[in-house]
C-alpha positions as a printed NumPy array, in Angstrom:
array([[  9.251, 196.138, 143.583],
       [  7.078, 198.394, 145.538],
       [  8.25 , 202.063, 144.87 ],
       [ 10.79 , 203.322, 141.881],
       [ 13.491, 201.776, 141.083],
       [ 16.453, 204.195, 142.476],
       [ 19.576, 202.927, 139.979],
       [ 17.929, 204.753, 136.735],
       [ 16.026, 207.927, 137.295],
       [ 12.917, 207.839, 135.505],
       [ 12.58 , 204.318, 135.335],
       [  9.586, 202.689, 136.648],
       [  9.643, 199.321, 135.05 ],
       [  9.855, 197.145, 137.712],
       [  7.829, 198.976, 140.363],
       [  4.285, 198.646, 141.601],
       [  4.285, 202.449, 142.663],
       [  5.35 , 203.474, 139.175],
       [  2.553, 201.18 , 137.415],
       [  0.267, 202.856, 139.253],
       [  1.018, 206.452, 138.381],
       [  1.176, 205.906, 134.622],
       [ -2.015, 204.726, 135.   ],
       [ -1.654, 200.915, 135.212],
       [ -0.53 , 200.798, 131.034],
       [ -0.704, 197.01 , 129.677],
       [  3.439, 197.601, 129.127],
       [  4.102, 197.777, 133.328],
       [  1.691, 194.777, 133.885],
       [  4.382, 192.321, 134.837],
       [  4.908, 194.354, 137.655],
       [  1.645, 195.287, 138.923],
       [  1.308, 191.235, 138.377],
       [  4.783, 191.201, 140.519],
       [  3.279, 193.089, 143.201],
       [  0.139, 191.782, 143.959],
       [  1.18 , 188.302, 143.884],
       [  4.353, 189.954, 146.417],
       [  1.147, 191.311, 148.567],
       [ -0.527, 188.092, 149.178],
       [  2.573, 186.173, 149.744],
       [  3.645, 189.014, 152.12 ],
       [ -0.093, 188.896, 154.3  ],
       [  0.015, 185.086, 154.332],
       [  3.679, 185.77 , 156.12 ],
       [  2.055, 187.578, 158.752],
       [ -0.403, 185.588, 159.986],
       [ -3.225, 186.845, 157.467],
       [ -3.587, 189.933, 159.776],
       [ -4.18 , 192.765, 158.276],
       [ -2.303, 195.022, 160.984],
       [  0.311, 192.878, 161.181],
       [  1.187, 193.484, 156.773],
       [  0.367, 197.205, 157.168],
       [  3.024, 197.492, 159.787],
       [  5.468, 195.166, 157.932],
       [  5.115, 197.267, 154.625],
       [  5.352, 200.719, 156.886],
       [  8.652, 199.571, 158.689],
       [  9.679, 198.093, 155.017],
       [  9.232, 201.567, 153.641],
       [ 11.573, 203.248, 156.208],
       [  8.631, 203.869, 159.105],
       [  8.328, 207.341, 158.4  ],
       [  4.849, 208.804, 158.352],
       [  3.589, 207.255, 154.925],
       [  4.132, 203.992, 152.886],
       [  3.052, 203.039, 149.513],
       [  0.655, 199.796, 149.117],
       [ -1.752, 199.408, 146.283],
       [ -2.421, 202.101, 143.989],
       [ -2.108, 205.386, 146.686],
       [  0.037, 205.95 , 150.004],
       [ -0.819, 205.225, 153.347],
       [ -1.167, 207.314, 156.356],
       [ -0.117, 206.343, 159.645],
       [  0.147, 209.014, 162.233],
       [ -2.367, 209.859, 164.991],
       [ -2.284, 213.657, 164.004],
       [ -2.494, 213.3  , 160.159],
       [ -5.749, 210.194, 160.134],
       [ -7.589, 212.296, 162.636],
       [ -7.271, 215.552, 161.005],
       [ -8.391, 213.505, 157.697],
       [-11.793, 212.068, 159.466],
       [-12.38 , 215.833, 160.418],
       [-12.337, 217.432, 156.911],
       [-13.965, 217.31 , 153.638],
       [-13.09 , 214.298, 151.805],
       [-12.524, 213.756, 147.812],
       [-13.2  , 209.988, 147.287],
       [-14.069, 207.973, 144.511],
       [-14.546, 204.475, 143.475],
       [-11.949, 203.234, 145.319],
       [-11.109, 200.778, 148.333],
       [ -8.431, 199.56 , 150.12 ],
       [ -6.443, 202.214, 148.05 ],
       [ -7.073, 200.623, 144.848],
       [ -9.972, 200.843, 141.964],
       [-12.901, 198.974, 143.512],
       [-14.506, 196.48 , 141.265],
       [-17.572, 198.433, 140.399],
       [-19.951, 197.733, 139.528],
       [-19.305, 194.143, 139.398],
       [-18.48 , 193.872, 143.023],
       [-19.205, 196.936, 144.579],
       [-22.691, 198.753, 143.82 ],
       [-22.158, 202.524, 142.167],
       [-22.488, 205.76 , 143.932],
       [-22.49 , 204.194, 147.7  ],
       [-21.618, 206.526, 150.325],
       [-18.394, 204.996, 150.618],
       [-17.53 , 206.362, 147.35 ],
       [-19.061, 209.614, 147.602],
       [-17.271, 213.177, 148.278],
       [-18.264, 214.743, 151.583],
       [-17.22 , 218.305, 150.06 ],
       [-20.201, 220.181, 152.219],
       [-23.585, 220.589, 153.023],
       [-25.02 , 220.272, 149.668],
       [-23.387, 217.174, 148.269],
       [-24.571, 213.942, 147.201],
       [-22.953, 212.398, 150.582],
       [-24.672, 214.712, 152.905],
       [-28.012, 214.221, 150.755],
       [-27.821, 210.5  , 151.009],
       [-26.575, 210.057, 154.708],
       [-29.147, 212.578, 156.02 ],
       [-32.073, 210.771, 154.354],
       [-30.599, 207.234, 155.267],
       [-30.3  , 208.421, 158.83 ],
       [-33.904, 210.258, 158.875],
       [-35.628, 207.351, 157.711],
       [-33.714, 204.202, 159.617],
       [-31.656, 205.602, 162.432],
       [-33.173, 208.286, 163.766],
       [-32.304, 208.058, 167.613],
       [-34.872, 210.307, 168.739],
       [-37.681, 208.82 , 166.873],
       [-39.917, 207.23 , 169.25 ],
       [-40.122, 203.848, 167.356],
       [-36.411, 203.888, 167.043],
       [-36.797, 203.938, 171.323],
       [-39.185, 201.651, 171.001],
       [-37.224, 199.276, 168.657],
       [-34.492, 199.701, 171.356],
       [-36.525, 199.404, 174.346],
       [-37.683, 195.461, 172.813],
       [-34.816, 194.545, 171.56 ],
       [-33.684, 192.847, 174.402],
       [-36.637, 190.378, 174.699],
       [-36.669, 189.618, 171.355],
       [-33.148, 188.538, 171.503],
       [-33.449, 186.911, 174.715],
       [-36.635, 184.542, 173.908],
       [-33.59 , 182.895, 170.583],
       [-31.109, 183.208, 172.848],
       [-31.892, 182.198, 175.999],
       [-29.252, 180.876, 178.452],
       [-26.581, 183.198, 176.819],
       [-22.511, 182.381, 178.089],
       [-19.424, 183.934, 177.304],
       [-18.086, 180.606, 175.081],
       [-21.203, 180.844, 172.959],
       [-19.243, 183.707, 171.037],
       [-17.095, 180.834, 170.025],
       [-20.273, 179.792, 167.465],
       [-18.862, 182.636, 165.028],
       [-21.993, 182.066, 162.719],
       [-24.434, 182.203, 165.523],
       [-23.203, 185.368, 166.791],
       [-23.26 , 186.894, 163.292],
       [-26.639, 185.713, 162.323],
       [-28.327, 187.788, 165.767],
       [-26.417, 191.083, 164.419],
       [-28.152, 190.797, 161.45 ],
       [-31.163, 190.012, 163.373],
       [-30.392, 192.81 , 165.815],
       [-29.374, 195.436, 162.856],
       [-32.484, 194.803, 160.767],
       [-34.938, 195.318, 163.523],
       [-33.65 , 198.873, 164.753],
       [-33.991, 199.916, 161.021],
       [-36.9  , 198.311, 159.604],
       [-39.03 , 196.973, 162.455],
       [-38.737, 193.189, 161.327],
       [-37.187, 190.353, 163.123],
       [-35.881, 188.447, 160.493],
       [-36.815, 184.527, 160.631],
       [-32.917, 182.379, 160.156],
       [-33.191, 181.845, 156.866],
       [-33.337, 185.586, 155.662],
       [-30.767, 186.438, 158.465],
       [-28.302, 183.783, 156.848],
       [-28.825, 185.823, 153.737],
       [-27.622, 188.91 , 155.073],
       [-24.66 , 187.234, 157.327],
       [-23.14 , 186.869, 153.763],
       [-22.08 , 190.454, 154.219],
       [-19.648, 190.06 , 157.431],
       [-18.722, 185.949, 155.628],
       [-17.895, 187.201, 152.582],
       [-15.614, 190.343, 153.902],
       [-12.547, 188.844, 151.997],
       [-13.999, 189.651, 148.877],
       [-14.314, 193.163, 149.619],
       [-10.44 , 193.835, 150.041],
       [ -9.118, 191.585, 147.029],
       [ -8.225, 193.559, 143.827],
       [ -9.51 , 192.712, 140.315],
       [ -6.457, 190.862, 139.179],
       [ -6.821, 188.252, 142.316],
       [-10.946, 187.576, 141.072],
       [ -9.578, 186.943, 137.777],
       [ -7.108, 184.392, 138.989],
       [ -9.795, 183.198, 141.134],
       [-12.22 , 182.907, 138.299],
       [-14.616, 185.535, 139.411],
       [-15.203, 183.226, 142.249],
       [-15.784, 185.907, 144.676],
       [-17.214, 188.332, 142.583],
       [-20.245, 185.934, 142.201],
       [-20.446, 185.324, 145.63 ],
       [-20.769, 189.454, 146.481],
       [-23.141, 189.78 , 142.879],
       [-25.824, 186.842, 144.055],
       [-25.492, 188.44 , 147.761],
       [-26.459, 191.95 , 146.453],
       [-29.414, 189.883, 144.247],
       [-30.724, 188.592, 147.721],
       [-30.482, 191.3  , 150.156],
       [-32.752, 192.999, 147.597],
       [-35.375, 190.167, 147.616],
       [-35.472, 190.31 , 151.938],
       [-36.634, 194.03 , 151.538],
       [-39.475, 192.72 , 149.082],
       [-40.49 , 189.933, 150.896],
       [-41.143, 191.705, 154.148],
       [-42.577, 194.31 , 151.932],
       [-40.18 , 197.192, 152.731],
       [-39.859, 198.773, 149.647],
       [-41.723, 202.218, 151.239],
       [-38.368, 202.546, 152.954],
       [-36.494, 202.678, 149.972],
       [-38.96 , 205.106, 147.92 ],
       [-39.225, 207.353, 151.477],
       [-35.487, 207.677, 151.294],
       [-35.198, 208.677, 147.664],
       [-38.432, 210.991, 147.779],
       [-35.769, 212.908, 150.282],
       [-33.352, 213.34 , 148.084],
       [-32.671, 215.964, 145.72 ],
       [-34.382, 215.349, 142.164],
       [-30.842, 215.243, 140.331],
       [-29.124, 212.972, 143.19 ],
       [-32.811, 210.357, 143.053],
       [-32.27 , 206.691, 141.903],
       [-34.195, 205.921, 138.382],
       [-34.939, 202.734, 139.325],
       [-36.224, 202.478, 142.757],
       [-34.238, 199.29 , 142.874],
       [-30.725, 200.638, 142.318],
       [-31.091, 202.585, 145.381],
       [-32.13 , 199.65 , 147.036],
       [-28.92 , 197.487, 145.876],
       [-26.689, 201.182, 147.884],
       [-28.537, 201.4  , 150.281],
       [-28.304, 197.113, 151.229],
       [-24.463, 197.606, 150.538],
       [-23.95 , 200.057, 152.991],
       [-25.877, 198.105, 155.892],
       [-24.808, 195.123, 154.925],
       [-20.981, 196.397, 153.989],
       [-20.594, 198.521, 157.152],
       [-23.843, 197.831, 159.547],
       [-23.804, 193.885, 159.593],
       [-19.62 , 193.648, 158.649],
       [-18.624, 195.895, 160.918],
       [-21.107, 195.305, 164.054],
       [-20.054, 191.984, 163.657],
       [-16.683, 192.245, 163.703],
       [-16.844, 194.104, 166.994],
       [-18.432, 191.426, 169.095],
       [-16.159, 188.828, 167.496],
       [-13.292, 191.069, 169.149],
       [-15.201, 191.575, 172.087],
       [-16.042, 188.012, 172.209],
       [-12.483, 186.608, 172.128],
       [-11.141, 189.512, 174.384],
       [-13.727, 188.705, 177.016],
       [-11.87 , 184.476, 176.538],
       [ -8.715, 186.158, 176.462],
       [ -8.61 , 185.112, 173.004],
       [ -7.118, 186.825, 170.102],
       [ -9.811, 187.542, 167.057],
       [ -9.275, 185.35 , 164.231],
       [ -7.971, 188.053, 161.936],
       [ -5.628, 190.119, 164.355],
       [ -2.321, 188.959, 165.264],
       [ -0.962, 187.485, 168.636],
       [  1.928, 189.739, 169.125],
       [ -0.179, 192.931, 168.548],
       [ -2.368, 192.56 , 171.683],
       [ -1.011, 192.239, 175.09 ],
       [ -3.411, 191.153, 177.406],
       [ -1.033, 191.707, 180.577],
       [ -3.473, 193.627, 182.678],
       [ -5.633, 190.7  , 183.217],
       [ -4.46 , 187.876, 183.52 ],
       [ -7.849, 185.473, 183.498],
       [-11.011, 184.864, 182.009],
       [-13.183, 186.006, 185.433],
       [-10.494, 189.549, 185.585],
       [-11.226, 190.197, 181.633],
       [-15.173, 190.051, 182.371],
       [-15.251, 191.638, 185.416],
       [-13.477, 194.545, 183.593],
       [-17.035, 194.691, 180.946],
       [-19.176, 194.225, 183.659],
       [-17.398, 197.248, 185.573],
       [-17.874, 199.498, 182.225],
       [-19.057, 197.896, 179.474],
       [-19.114, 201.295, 177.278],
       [-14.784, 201.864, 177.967],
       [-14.405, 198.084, 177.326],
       [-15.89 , 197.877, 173.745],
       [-14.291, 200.815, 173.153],
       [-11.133, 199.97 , 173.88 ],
       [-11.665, 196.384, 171.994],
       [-12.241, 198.937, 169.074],
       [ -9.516, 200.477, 169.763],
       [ -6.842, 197.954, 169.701],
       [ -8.786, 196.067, 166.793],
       [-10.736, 198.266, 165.099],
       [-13.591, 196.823, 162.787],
       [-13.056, 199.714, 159.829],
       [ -9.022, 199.3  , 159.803],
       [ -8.627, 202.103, 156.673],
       [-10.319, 204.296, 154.31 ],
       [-10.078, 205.972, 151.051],
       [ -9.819, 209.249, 150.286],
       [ -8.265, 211.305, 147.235],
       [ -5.606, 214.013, 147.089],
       [ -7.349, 217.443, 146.197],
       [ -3.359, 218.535, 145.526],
       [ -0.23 , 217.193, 145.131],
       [  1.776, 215.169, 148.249],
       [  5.54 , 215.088, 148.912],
       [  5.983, 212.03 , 151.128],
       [  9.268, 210.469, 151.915],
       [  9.963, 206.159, 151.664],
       [ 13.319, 205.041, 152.942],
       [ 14.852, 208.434, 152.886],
       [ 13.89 , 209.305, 149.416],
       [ 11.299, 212.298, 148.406],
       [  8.626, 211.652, 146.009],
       [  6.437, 214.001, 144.676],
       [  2.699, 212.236, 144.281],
       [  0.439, 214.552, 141.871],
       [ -3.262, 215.874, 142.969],
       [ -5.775, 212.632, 142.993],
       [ -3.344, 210.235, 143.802],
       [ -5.077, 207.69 , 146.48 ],
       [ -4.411, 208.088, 150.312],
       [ -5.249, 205.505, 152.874],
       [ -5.65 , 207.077, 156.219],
       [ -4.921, 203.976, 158.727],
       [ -7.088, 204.154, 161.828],
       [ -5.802, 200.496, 162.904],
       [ -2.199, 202.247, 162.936],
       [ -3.412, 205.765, 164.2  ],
       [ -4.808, 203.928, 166.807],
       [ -1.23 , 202.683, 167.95 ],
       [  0.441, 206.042, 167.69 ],
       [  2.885, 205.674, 170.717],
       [  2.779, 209.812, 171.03 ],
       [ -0.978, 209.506, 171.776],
       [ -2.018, 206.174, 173.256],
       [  0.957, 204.597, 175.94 ],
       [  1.894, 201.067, 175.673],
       [ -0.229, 200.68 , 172.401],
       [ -0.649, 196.977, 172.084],
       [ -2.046, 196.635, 175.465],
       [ -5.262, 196.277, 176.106],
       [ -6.066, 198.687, 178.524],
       [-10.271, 200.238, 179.101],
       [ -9.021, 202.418, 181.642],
       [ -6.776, 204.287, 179.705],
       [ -7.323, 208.421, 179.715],
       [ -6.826, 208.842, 176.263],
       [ -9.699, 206.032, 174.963],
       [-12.182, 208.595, 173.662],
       [ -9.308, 210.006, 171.162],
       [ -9.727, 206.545, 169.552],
       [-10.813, 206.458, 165.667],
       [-13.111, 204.338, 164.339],
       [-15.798, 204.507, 161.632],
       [-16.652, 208.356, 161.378],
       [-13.693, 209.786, 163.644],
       [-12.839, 210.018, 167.352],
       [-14.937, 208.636, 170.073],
       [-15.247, 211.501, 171.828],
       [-16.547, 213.895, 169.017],
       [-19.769, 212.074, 167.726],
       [-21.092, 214.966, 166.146],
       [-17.346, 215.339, 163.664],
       [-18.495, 213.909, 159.841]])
């Protein structure tokens, strides 16, 4: 029910892939209905890890070097995800390879959704002024910021030990804490700090398509729409609102937000979306690696924790290079698992032996959680391993370790 049915040419009836290239017509909906309900069945089956469906559905699909899931194909090879995070991206308002729900879900025109097609687009507009105004390393109150962190987390957490990762909602609400402070100066009191840790609790939401919120009554949807309302009201009631207006007095006059506020709602997405989310999800990793634990949404038989065999080996490993050992936790479980790009031309990929001929601005998933398994680049793949030569080749959110200046 995935891809086209093979016994009459032409026929797409009963397939998810062939919905999706007519354009999702009300006539096909049975089997886009088909599909999706296929999908959750098939990521309850394994374990609710992510990983563990994308590699089901890859070796399902022949385990070539694509597969088809959602409304695009996926990419799983070191080579091909890696030469994708180097070049110039077509995207649009998409996610997880399907339409996002804009903008009932998702805000409009968030960097996520926006073409980095050179120099002068809206993307490079955007992320420079974002980065110029909030995370500008060699700032000196950024060093500052940096240089106090430390005591400011210490004097709300004193006493820290490795099992207090196991409070999953403690350890989330001092990211946000943490986060905010580097880019606006404030240490949030708990109460606004629970506002924002709806970002990295509500991460579900994010990967659902429309058709499961509808079943689900907009339930979600709600959730994410009264978050967005709220993250808002924490930048006006510290009074941060110059931010905002600093960051859109840098942009271009035809890429500038008419309301102040709408700018405000991106910008809040994007640190809460991929600043809180995914900062959190990396010390929850790092947190259950250090326990020899596996993260709540990763699967057991993807991690091999061989090389050491207790608790006092695993920490003595961070303490011996903390850098290599997050790293490496990223690595094996990375916190951005996929992205979204579109074809700029058309794609021949092969499923189960088959050609198919995909036509220009079809979606393609490049999958950094399966690039980052690529047997031909990184030995023994599902073990974890911070030694390993090869860790800086890694992908996570804006390409490899080891090139920090690649967009």
């Amino acid at each position: 029910g995935c891809y086209c049915c093979q016994c009459i040419p032409q026929w797409l009836c009963c397939s998810g892939m062939g919905s999706a290239q007519c354009g999702r017509p009300c006539i096909l909906a049975p089997a886009w209905w088909r599909y999706v309900i296929g999908g959750l069945v098939a990521l309850i089956a394994n374990s609710k890890s992510r990983l563990a469906l994308f590699i089901w559905e890859w070796k399902a699909f022949g385990g070539g070097d694509h597969y088809w899931h959602g409304e695009g194909f996926w990419s799983v090879k070191y080579k091909e995800c890696s030469e994708i995070t180097k070049s110039q991206q077509r995207r649009s308002s998409s996610f997880a390879c399907i339409q996002a729900c804009v903008p009932d879900l998702f805000a409009t025109n968030i960097l996520l959704f926006l073409s980095n097609d050179g120099p002068e687009s809206e993307w490079a507009h955007m992320r420079s002024a974002l980065h110029s105004t909030l995370l500008d390393k060699g700032a000196s109150w950024y060093m500052e910021r940096s240089q106090k962190l430390r005591s400011l987390l210490a004097a709300e957490w004193p006493n820290p030990a490795i099992t207090d990762f196991n409070d999953t909602p403690r350890v989330r609400l001092f990211v946000v804490k943490c986060v905010f402070y580097m880019m606006f100066g404030v240490w949030l009191p708990n109460e606004d700090a629970e506002i924002l840790r709806g970002w990295r609790d509500h991460a579900m939401f994010f990967v659902l398509p429309r058709l499961v919120h509808r079943f689900l009554f907009n339930f979600g949807i709600r959730k994410v729409q009264q978050l967005r309302i709220n993250s808002v009201g924490v930048i006006e009631k510290h009074g941060l609102e110059s931010f905002m207006v600093d960051i859109n007095d840098k942009l271009p006059e035809k890429y500038q937000r008419k309301p102040i506020v709408k700018l405000c709602d991106e910008m809040m997405f994007a640190i809460g979306f991929a600043g809180i989310g995914g900062t959190s999800a990396c010390c929850e990793t790092v947190g259950a690696f250090l326990q020899r634990k596996i993260p709540e949404e990763a699967s057991a038989h993807l991690i091999n924790f061989e090389k050491f065999p207790t608790n006092e080996s695993m920490v003595e490993a961070f303490k011996s290079n903390p850098i290599s050992y997050i790293k490496e936790a990223c690595r094996i479980d990375p916190p951005v698992t996929s992205a979204t790009q579109v074809c700029k031309e058309a794609k021949v990929v092969k499923f189960k032996g088959r050609n198919y001929t995909l036509p220009e601005n079809t979606l393609n998933q490049y999958t950094l959680s399966m690039a980052n398994r690529d047997p031909t680049v990184f030995p023994n793949p599902d073990v974890f391993d911070p030694s390993r030569k090869e860790l800086n080749m890694a992908l996570t959110w804006n390409g490899a370790f080891g090139t920090p200046d690649e967009e």
